[in-house]
Tab-separated table of C-alpha atoms in Angstrom:
chain	number	residue	atom	x	y	z
G	1	MET	CA	-35.536	17.564	-11.404
G	2	MET	CA	-32.986	16.278	-9.901
G	3	ILE	CA	-32.547	13.434	-12.970
G	4	ASN	CA	-33.136	16.414	-15.042
G	5	ARG	CA	-29.533	17.697	-14.052
G	6	PHE	CA	-28.049	14.868	-13.534
G	7	LYS	CA	-28.140	14.143	-17.195
G	8	SER	CA	-27.412	16.995	-18.279
G	9	GLY	CA	-23.941	16.829	-15.965
G	10	LEU	CA	-23.212	14.249	-18.293
G	11	GLY	CA	-23.107	16.773	-21.856
G	12	GLY	CA	-24.071	14.311	-23.431
G	13	GLN	CA	-21.450	12.256	-23.784
G	14	SER	CA	-20.644	9.019	-25.256
G	15	LEU	CA	-19.845	6.123	-22.270
G	16	PRO	CA	-20.779	2.542	-22.336
G	17	LEU	CA	-22.558	3.106	-19.160
G	18	SER	CA	-26.465	2.577	-17.807
G	19	ILE	CA	-27.779	4.681	-15.469
G	20	ARG	CA	-30.306	2.945	-13.006
G	21	PHE	CA	-32.256	5.641	-11.081
G	22	TRP	CA	-34.378	4.712	-8.103
G	23	ASN	CA	-37.483	5.621	-9.418
G	24	GLY	CA	-36.994	2.652	-11.969
G	25	GLU	CA	-35.851	4.681	-14.740
G	26	THR	CA	-32.672	3.916	-16.790
G	27	LEU	CA	-30.894	6.048	-18.890
G	28	ARG	CA	-28.032	4.265	-22.080
G	29	PHE	CA	-25.178	6.010	-23.048
G	30	GLY	CA	-22.930	5.154	-25.783
G	31	GLU	CA	-23.982	1.582	-27.989
G	32	ARG	CA	-22.316	-0.354	-25.554
G	33	ALA	CA	-23.680	-0.205	-22.057
G	34	SER	CA	-20.940	-2.812	-20.204
G	35	VAL	CA	-20.908	-0.589	-16.934
G	36	LEU	CA	-24.192	-0.274	-14.641
G	37	LEU	CA	-24.364	2.711	-12.676
G	38	SER	CA	-27.049	2.672	-9.669
G	39	LEU	CA	-28.070	5.626	-8.334
G	40	ASN	CA	-30.253	4.603	-4.902
G	41	SER	CA	-31.304	7.874	-3.629
G	42	ALA	CA	-31.798	11.538	-5.100
G	43	ARG	CA	-28.799	11.883	-2.749
G	44	ALA	CA	-26.775	10.559	-4.566
G	45	ALA	CA	-27.313	11.591	-7.476
G	46	ALA	CA	-26.783	15.766	-5.882
G	47	SER	CA	-23.139	14.746	-4.779
G	48	LEU	CA	-22.349	12.557	-8.295
G	49	SER	CA	-23.477	15.884	-10.298
G	50	LYS	CA	-20.066	17.123	-10.369
G	51	PRO	CA	-18.540	14.058	-9.836
G	52	THR	CA	-14.824	13.278	-8.056
G	53	LEU	CA	-13.104	10.078	-7.678
G	54	GLY	CA	-13.731	10.268	-4.008
G	55	LYS	CA	-16.937	11.032	-4.161
G	56	PHE	CA	-17.547	8.038	-6.512
G	57	ALA	CA	-15.968	6.478	-3.895
G	58	ARG	CA	-17.738	7.713	-0.777
G	59	CYS	CA	-21.426	6.642	-3.065
G	60	TYR	CA	-19.798	3.392	-3.600
G	61	VAL	CA	-18.920	2.650	0.345
G	62	GLU	CA	-21.369	3.827	2.463
G	63	GLY	CA	-24.321	2.316	-0.335
G	64	GLU	CA	-25.759	5.387	-2.281
G	65	ILE	CA	-24.673	3.083	-5.274
G	66	ASP	CA	-24.136	0.206	-6.774
G	67	LEU	CA	-21.883	-0.705	-10.164
G	68	GLU	CA	-21.603	-3.112	-11.180
G	69	GLY	CA	-19.522	-4.075	-14.446
G	70	ASP	CA	-15.862	-4.994	-14.868
G	71	ILE	CA	-14.100	-3.372	-11.835
G	72	HIS	CA	-11.226	-2.188	-14.424
G	73	GLU	CA	-13.436	-0.365	-16.961
G	74	ILE	CA	-15.687	1.185	-13.769
G	75	LEU	CA	-12.298	2.674	-12.691
G	76	SER	CA	-11.581	4.031	-16.050
G	77	LEU	CA	-15.061	5.139	-16.702
G	78	GLY	CA	-14.910	6.831	-13.540
G	79	GLU	CA	-11.916	8.688	-14.370
G	80	LYS	CA	-13.573	10.038	-17.532
G	81	LEU	CA	-16.939	10.974	-15.758
G	82	CYS	CA	-14.704	13.626	-13.103
G	83	ALA	CA	-12.444	16.681	-14.772
G	84	GLU	CA	-9.834	15.539	-17.220
G	85	GLY	CA	-6.612	15.489	-15.764
G	86	GLU	CA	-7.969	16.118	-12.047
G	87	CYS	CA	-6.182	13.521	-10.505
G	88	LEU	CA	-3.075	14.639	-11.100
G	89	VAL	CA	-2.791	17.474	-9.708
G	90	GLN	CA	-1.265	17.784	-6.504
G	91	ASP	CA	-2.126	20.082	-3.869
G	92	LYS	CA	0.436	22.225	-3.116
G	93	LYS	CA	-1.791	25.441	-1.392
G	94	GLY	CA	-1.012	25.229	2.566
G	95	SER	CA	0.761	23.513	5.064
G	96	GLN	CA	0.139	20.635	6.399
G	97	ALA	CA	1.645	20.862	9.677
G	98	TRP	CA	-1.579	20.114	12.456
G	99	LYS	CA	-1.135	16.655	10.908
G	100	TRP	CA	1.763	16.391	13.600
G	101	TRP	CA	-0.307	14.954	15.794
G	102	ARG	CA	-1.751	12.471	13.986
G	103	HIS	CA	1.891	10.339	14.709
G	104	THR	CA	1.772	10.324	18.332
G	105	ARG	CA	2.913	6.299	19.202
G	106	ALA	CA	-0.626	6.053	20.485
G	107	ARG	CA	-1.890	8.023	17.529
G	108	ASP	CA	0.030	5.453	15.112
G	109	ARG	CA	-1.219	1.829	17.063
G	110	LYS	CA	-4.975	3.373	16.813
G	111	ASN	CA	-4.072	4.091	12.518
G	112	ILE	CA	-2.330	0.367	11.880
G	113	SER	CA	-5.154	-1.787	14.393
G	114	TYR	CA	-7.624	0.249	11.959
G	115	HIS	CA	-6.289	-1.020	8.982
G	116	TYR	CA	-4.792	-4.288	9.838
G	117	ASP	CA	-6.194	-5.644	12.677
G	118	VAL	CA	-9.720	-6.479	10.262
G	119	SER	CA	-9.654	-9.993	10.192
G	120	ASN	CA	-6.354	-12.177	9.501
G	121	ASP	CA	-9.410	-15.245	7.381
G	122	PHE	CA	-9.839	-12.321	5.396
G	123	TYR	CA	-6.340	-11.027	4.377
G	124	ALA	CA	-5.671	-14.453	3.380
G	125	LEU	CA	-8.444	-14.876	0.457
G	126	TRP	CA	-7.090	-12.990	-1.460
G	127	LEU	CA	-3.405	-12.443	-0.449
G	128	ASP	CA	-0.694	-15.096	-1.373
G	129	GLN	CA	0.130	-17.811	1.236
G	130	LYS	CA	2.872	-15.965	2.868
G	131	ARG	CA	0.465	-13.055	2.952
G	132	VAL	CA	2.981	-10.582	2.023
G	133	TYR	CA	0.781	-7.361	1.962
G	134	SER	CA	3.113	-5.594	-0.500
G	135	CYS	CA	3.651	-4.894	-3.748
G	136	ALA	CA	5.468	-8.379	-5.362
G	137	TYR	CA	8.222	-8.568	-8.341
G	138	PHE	CA	6.797	-10.257	-11.418
G	139	ARG	CA	10.246	-11.378	-13.293
G	140	HIS	CA	8.187	-12.669	-16.017
G	141	PRO	CA	4.620	-11.694	-17.638
G	142	ASP	CA	2.515	-14.335	-16.832
G	143	ASP	CA	4.703	-15.042	-13.143
G	144	THR	CA	1.680	-16.321	-10.628
G	145	LEU	CA	1.175	-14.096	-7.606
G	146	GLU	CA	2.560	-16.606	-4.829
G	147	ALA	CA	6.226	-17.146	-7.435
G	148	ALA	CA	5.533	-12.993	-7.508
G	149	GLN	CA	6.170	-12.856	-3.722
G	150	GLU	CA	8.614	-15.232	-3.283
G	151	ALA	CA	10.608	-13.233	-5.896
G	152	LYS	CA	9.985	-9.862	-3.953
G	153	LEU	CA	11.258	-11.352	-0.970
G	154	ASP	CA	14.625	-12.733	-2.732
G	155	HIS	CA	14.817	-10.046	-4.101
G	156	ILE	CA	14.911	-7.924	-1.078
G	157	CYS	CA	17.690	-10.511	0.073
G	158	LYS	CA	19.728	-10.283	-2.395
G	159	LYS	CA	20.403	-6.690	-2.672
G	160	LEU	CA	21.022	-6.674	1.353
G	161	MET	CA	23.224	-8.913	0.518
G	162	LEU	CA	22.244	-11.243	3.220
G	163	GLN	CA	24.338	-13.973	4.820
G	164	SER	CA	24.272	-16.953	7.403
G	165	GLY	CA	24.981	-15.440	10.834
G	166	GLU	CA	23.551	-12.012	10.012
G	167	SER	CA	21.026	-9.702	12.107
G	168	LEU	CA	18.383	-8.100	10.215
G	169	LEU	CA	15.341	-6.159	12.079
G	170	ASP	CA	12.072	-5.569	9.834
G	171	ILE	CA	10.405	-2.335	9.905
G	172	GLY	CA	7.232	-2.968	9.936
G	173	CYS	CA	6.912	-7.414	9.212
G	174	GLY	CA	3.220	-7.746	7.893
G	175	TRP	CA	2.777	-11.630	8.198
G	176	GLY	CA	6.533	-11.995	8.631
G	177	GLY	CA	6.996	-13.575	4.924
G	178	LEU	CA	11.050	-11.676	5.006
G	179	VAL	CA	11.776	-12.702	8.628
G	180	LEU	CA	10.599	-15.911	7.445
G	181	TRP	CA	11.854	-16.425	4.146
G	182	ALA	CA	15.338	-14.574	4.868
G	183	ALA	CA	16.130	-16.867	8.253
G	184	GLN	CA	14.872	-19.872	6.096
G	185	HIS	CA	16.994	-19.411	2.751
G	186	TYR	CA	19.862	-16.705	3.990
G	187	GLY	CA	20.423	-18.000	7.525
G	188	VAL	CA	19.894	-14.327	9.311
G	189	HIS	CA	18.465	-14.026	12.926
G	190	ALA	CA	15.847	-11.601	12.296
G	191	VAL	CA	13.397	-8.926	14.336
G	192	GLY	CA	10.027	-8.377	12.896
G	193	ILE	CA	8.525	-5.381	14.693
G	194	THR	CA	4.557	-4.189	14.381
G	195	LEU	CA	2.130	-2.689	15.584
G	196	SER	CA	-1.150	-4.664	15.004
G	197	GLN	CA	-1.684	-7.460	17.024
G	198	ASN	CA	-3.178	-10.158	15.161
G	199	GLN	CA	-0.257	-9.973	12.356
G	200	HIS	CA	1.806	-10.222	16.125
G	201	ASP	CA	-0.136	-13.188	16.679
G	202	TYR	CA	-0.172	-15.063	13.527
G	203	VAL	CA	4.202	-14.874	12.770
G	204	ARG	CA	4.176	-16.359	16.426
G	205	GLU	CA	2.530	-19.066	15.674
G	206	GLN	CA	4.428	-19.384	12.279
G	207	VAL	CA	8.294	-19.266	14.269
G	208	LYS	CA	6.786	-22.161	15.851
G	209	ALA	CA	5.130	-24.061	13.349
G	210	ARG	CA	8.213	-23.958	11.870
G	211	GLY	CA	10.724	-24.553	14.207
G	212	LEU	CA	12.086	-21.191	14.143
G	213	GLU	CA	12.457	-20.701	17.904
G	214	GLY	CA	15.508	-18.371	18.978
G	215	ARG	CA	15.912	-17.645	14.833
G	216	VAL	CA	13.173	-15.049	14.146
G	217	GLU	CA	11.275	-13.340	16.588
G	218	VAL	CA	8.257	-10.700	15.967
G	219	ARG	CA	7.663	-7.171	18.657
G	220	LEU	CA	4.443	-5.292	19.142
G	221	MET	CA	6.789	-2.450	19.159
G	222	ASP	CA	6.427	1.286	18.133
G	223	TYR	CA	9.381	1.572	15.327
G	224	ARG	CA	10.709	4.400	17.432
G	225	ASP	CA	10.960	2.749	20.844
G	226	VAL	CA	13.839	-0.446	19.455
G	227	PRO	CA	16.369	-0.124	22.202
G	228	PRO	CA	19.346	1.688	20.937
G	229	ASP	CA	21.808	-1.316	22.377
G	230	MET	CA	20.094	-3.567	19.434
G	231	GLN	CA	21.824	-3.048	16.575
G	232	PHE	CA	22.016	-5.029	12.609
G	233	ASP	CA	23.815	-5.211	10.044
G	234	LYS	CA	20.474	-4.942	7.631
G	235	ILE	CA	17.113	-3.349	8.475
G	236	ALA	CA	14.339	-3.685	6.238
G	237	SER	CA	11.138	-1.351	6.081
G	238	VAL	CA	8.262	-3.053	3.801
G	239	GLY	CA	5.426	-0.946	3.184
G	240	MET	CA	5.341	0.992	6.457
G	241	PHE	CA	7.225	4.286	5.980
G	242	GLU	CA	4.092	5.625	4.538
G	243	HIS	CA	2.410	5.250	7.660
G	244	VAL	CA	5.611	7.395	9.406
G	245	GLY	CA	4.073	10.864	8.229
G	246	ARG	CA	5.914	13.788	6.502
G	247	GLY	CA	6.870	15.627	8.894
G	248	ASN	CA	8.245	12.403	10.964
G	249	LEU	CA	10.686	11.169	7.683
G	250	ASP	CA	13.892	13.225	9.202
G	251	GLY	CA	13.658	11.405	12.554
G	252	TYR	CA	12.319	7.884	11.513
G	253	PHE	CA	15.691	8.000	9.232
G	254	ASP	CA	17.918	8.531	12.068
G	255	LYS	CA	17.266	5.736	14.256
G	256	ILE	CA	17.063	3.438	11.227
G	257	PHE	CA	20.935	4.906	11.193
G	258	SER	CA	21.120	4.952	14.789
G	259	LEU	CA	21.113	1.291	14.931
G	260	LEU	CA	22.215	0.444	12.013
G	261	LYS	CA	25.950	-1.019	11.966
G	262	PRO	CA	28.860	0.728	10.512
G	263	GLY	CA	28.850	-1.042	6.842
G	264	GLY	CA	24.814	-1.901	6.871
G	265	LEU	CA	22.852	-1.386	4.680
G	266	VAL	CA	18.741	-0.134	5.056
G	267	MET	CA	15.946	-1.102	2.233
G	268	ASN	CA	13.015	1.016	2.360
G	269	HIS	CA	10.903	-0.130	-0.014
G	270	GLY	CA	7.632	1.812	-0.498
G	271	ILE	CA	4.923	4.062	-2.027
G	272	THR	CA	5.837	7.198	-2.655
G	273	ALA	CA	3.851	9.998	-5.014
G	274	ALA	CA	4.240	11.145	-8.260
G	275	GLY	CA	4.834	15.022	-7.918
G	276	LEU	CA	7.824	16.764	-6.349
G	277	ASP	CA	5.389	19.169	-4.381
G	278	SER	CA	2.607	16.324	-4.417
G	279	ARG	CA	0.055	17.114	-0.435
G	280	GLY	CA	-1.276	13.809	-2.221
G	281	LEU	CA	-3.273	13.137	-4.576
G	282	GLY	CA	-6.362	14.972	-6.327
G	283	SER	CA	-10.123	14.403	-7.627
G	284	GLY	CA	-10.524	14.150	-3.535
G	285	ILE	CA	-9.034	10.342	-3.584
G	286	SER	CA	-6.088	11.212	-0.812
G	287	GLU	CA	-9.632	12.039	1.510
G	288	PHE	CA	-10.983	9.037	1.033
G	289	ILE	CA	-8.094	7.019	1.405
G	290	ASP	CA	-7.891	9.061	4.544
G	291	ASP	CA	-11.294	8.522	5.952
G	292	TYR	CA	-11.797	4.931	4.898
G	293	VAL	CA	-8.536	2.788	4.812
G	294	PHE	CA	-5.681	4.448	6.056
G	295	PRO	CA	-5.995	6.958	8.369
G	296	GLY	CA	-2.696	8.757	9.041
G	297	GLY	CA	-0.862	7.631	5.806
G	298	GLU	CA	1.028	10.537	3.582
G	299	LEU	CA	3.518	10.201	-0.068
G	300	VAL	CA	6.235	12.041	-0.236
G	301	HIS	CA	7.947	11.765	-3.681
G	302	ALA	CA	10.925	9.203	-3.769
G	303	ALA	CA	13.260	12.710	-3.825
G	304	ARG	CA	12.145	14.024	-0.924
G	305	VAL	CA	12.878	10.215	1.199
G	306	ILE	CA	16.497	9.768	-0.518
G	307	GLU	CA	17.590	14.209	1.270
G	308	SER	CA	16.024	13.052	4.352
G	309	LEU	CA	17.998	9.809	4.584
G	310	ALA	CA	21.141	11.437	3.036
G	311	ARG	CA	20.896	14.264	6.014
G	312	SER	CA	20.018	11.073	8.861
G	313	GLY	CA	24.227	10.313	7.320
G	314	LEU	CA	22.927	7.421	5.161
G	315	GLU	CA	24.346	6.889	1.816
G	316	CYS	CA	21.800	5.841	-1.340
G	317	LEU	CA	23.447	3.472	-2.739
G	318	ASP	CA	20.641	2.056	-5.524
G	319	ALA	CA	16.650	3.239	-6.449
G	320	GLU	CA	14.171	1.329	-7.818
G	321	ASN	CA	10.799	2.045	-8.945
G	322	LEU	CA	9.034	-0.702	-9.616
G	323	ARG	CA	5.531	0.525	-9.942
G	324	PRO	CA	4.352	-1.147	-12.657
G	325	HIS	CA	5.117	-5.111	-10.385
G	326	TYR	CA	2.372	-3.041	-8.277
G	327	ALA	CA	-0.422	-2.478	-10.567
G	328	ARG	CA	-0.245	-6.191	-11.509
G	329	THR	CA	-0.038	-6.609	-7.973
G	330	LEU	CA	-2.925	-4.956	-6.861
G	331	TRP	CA	-5.131	-6.140	-9.951
G	332	GLN	CA	-4.326	-9.469	-8.812
G	333	TRP	CA	-5.481	-8.834	-5.353
G	334	VAL	CA	-8.593	-7.234	-6.619
G	335	HIS	CA	-9.468	-10.010	-8.524
G	336	ARG	CA	-9.102	-12.776	-5.763
G	337	LEU	CA	-10.510	-10.891	-3.276
G	338	GLU	CA	-14.044	-10.319	-5.519
G	339	ALA	CA	-13.681	-14.638	-6.494
G	340	HIS	CA	-13.726	-14.202	-2.595
G	341	SER	CA	-16.654	-12.077	-2.373
G	342	SER	CA	-19.251	-13.850	-0.839
G	343	GLU	CA	-17.061	-15.235	2.060
G	344	ALA	CA	-15.081	-11.747	2.172
G	345	ARG	CA	-18.601	-10.062	3.221
G	346	ARG	CA	-19.071	-12.845	5.759
G	347	LEU	CA	-16.263	-12.497	6.791
G	348	ILE	CA	-15.974	-7.942	7.168
G	349	GLY	CA	-19.427	-6.590	6.205
G	350	GLU	CA	-20.794	-5.525	3.435
G	351	GLN	CA	-19.021	-1.750	4.022
G	352	LYS	CA	-15.314	-2.839	4.327
G	353	TYR	CA	-15.515	-5.872	1.385
G	354	ARG	CA	-16.455	-2.596	-0.903
G	355	ILE	CA	-13.674	-0.496	1.074
G	356	TRP	CA	-11.423	-2.288	0.146
G	357	ARG	CA	-12.618	-3.652	-3.617
G	358	ILE	CA	-12.562	-0.087	-4.038
G	359	TYR	CA	-9.383	1.135	-2.841
G	360	MET	CA	-7.616	-1.165	-4.325
G	361	ALA	CA	-8.322	-1.145	-7.381
G	362	GLY	CA	-8.673	2.450	-7.638
G	363	SER	CA	-4.584	2.060	-6.639
G	364	ALA	CA	-3.710	-0.532	-9.313
G	365	HIS	CA	-5.478	2.087	-11.805
G	366	ALA	CA	-3.455	4.851	-9.913
G	367	PHE	CA	-0.407	3.092	-10.693
G	368	ASP	CA	-0.937	2.091	-13.999
G	369	ARG	CA	-2.145	5.554	-15.028
G	370	GLY	CA	1.418	7.071	-13.036
G	371	TRP	CA	-0.343	8.827	-9.895
G	372	MET	CA	2.279	6.966	-7.784
G	373	ALA	CA	5.001	5.064	-7.502
G	374	LEU	CA	6.730	2.200	-5.657
G	375	PHE	CA	10.120	2.474	-5.105
G	376	GLN	CA	13.038	0.432	-3.510
G	377	ILE	CA	15.564	2.405	-2.234
G	378	LEU	CA	18.644	0.797	-0.960
G	379	ALA	CA	21.226	2.761	1.317
G	380	GLY	CA	24.075	2.270	3.635
G	381	LYS	CA	25.889	3.359	6.866
G	382	PRO	CA	29.587	3.814	5.942
G	383	LEU	CA	32.303	2.775	8.114
G	384	ALA	CA	34.603	5.169	9.957
G	385	ASN	CA	36.268	6.398	7.065
G	386	GLY	CA	33.860	7.321	5.224
G	387	SER	CA	33.703	3.774	2.770
G	388	LEU	CA	30.902	1.185	2.471
G	389	PRO	CA	31.463	-1.756	0.823
G	390	TYR	CA	28.926	-2.777	-1.268
G	391	PRO	CA	29.701	-4.647	-5.396
G	392	PHE	CA	30.761	-2.474	-8.511
G	393	THR	CA	28.282	-4.269	-10.561
G	394	ARG	CA	24.207	-5.565	-9.898
G	395	ASP	CA	25.468	-8.975	-10.571
G	396	HIS	CA	24.258	-10.330	-7.290
G	397	VAL	CA	21.069	-8.925	-7.257
G	398	TYR	CA	19.927	-9.720	-11.013
G	399	THR	CA	22.202	-12.494	-12.074
């Protein structure tokens, strides 16, 4: 009965798909079945009789289904099986004000630890050698991930116009890629802050190994707790503000404004929503990410970011959308993870391996489809007379 109901729910679609049911029966759609979906129970069939991408991800992570085939085709097929265009629907209903509690200091520390304190060795399997866990910058289509991540670090440093002897704060410094690069290549004095103990310890080891004591410092600290007497020439926030929370954006930029010296620059690099009034991706994707990947994460449109930083007294100087760069970055991460699947499973277990595989592949697909964007937004703190020294052109960035 359940099998027949599931078959009828697919509506006789011609798809490159084979479905294997828990009783051994196999159903084949189309002439070229390149993806195999194994339903391991009647419960899985019932759950997916009216499928959403969020349901597919949950069932896969919980082991209720298995997915075999090329991950690109799996994601494309998953979208086709769901209601057409559903993932583009933005949830505009209801208030999200209740989420304020999710961004207390204690809660944010717990959320960051959940995602990042998995295993340094696990991240090393699929990140580049510098362990840069954010969108790369591909100057050429055939750039390696290593080259593209170095290009991204340099891209940020050039936009910030880093000069030897300046002070740089990196909010959410990850495994130290930017602070180490900026100190070694631009001669700055860099301070990185993170809420991840694993990242903090790793950066300290790297600082010592590279002889950068006195030039690079890392602190286990919430951005809200950076002492007000610490003033910086330049500030970067890369892949962090997604954790800030919609209701906290004004306070976030107020804090940055207070820490930035007059005439200083700030680079905010992060994922943004595609819709102006977006409350997250549809088809159950946002809920899956919140439950399994990034607890407390929230996305806003780039216009909301610019509006918020302007309210804090910062002036937007430049905005660049790197959406296709992040799609390529994520696909490379997924392929590297799959190439080290056995070791990944040994380090973090089957379920977490599935979480990272389906999350990163789904994110790559979402960036490809334009459901999300990645913006680098550069702003400055005007001098007392209202001026803000910055070149008339972007030659210093792109030449």
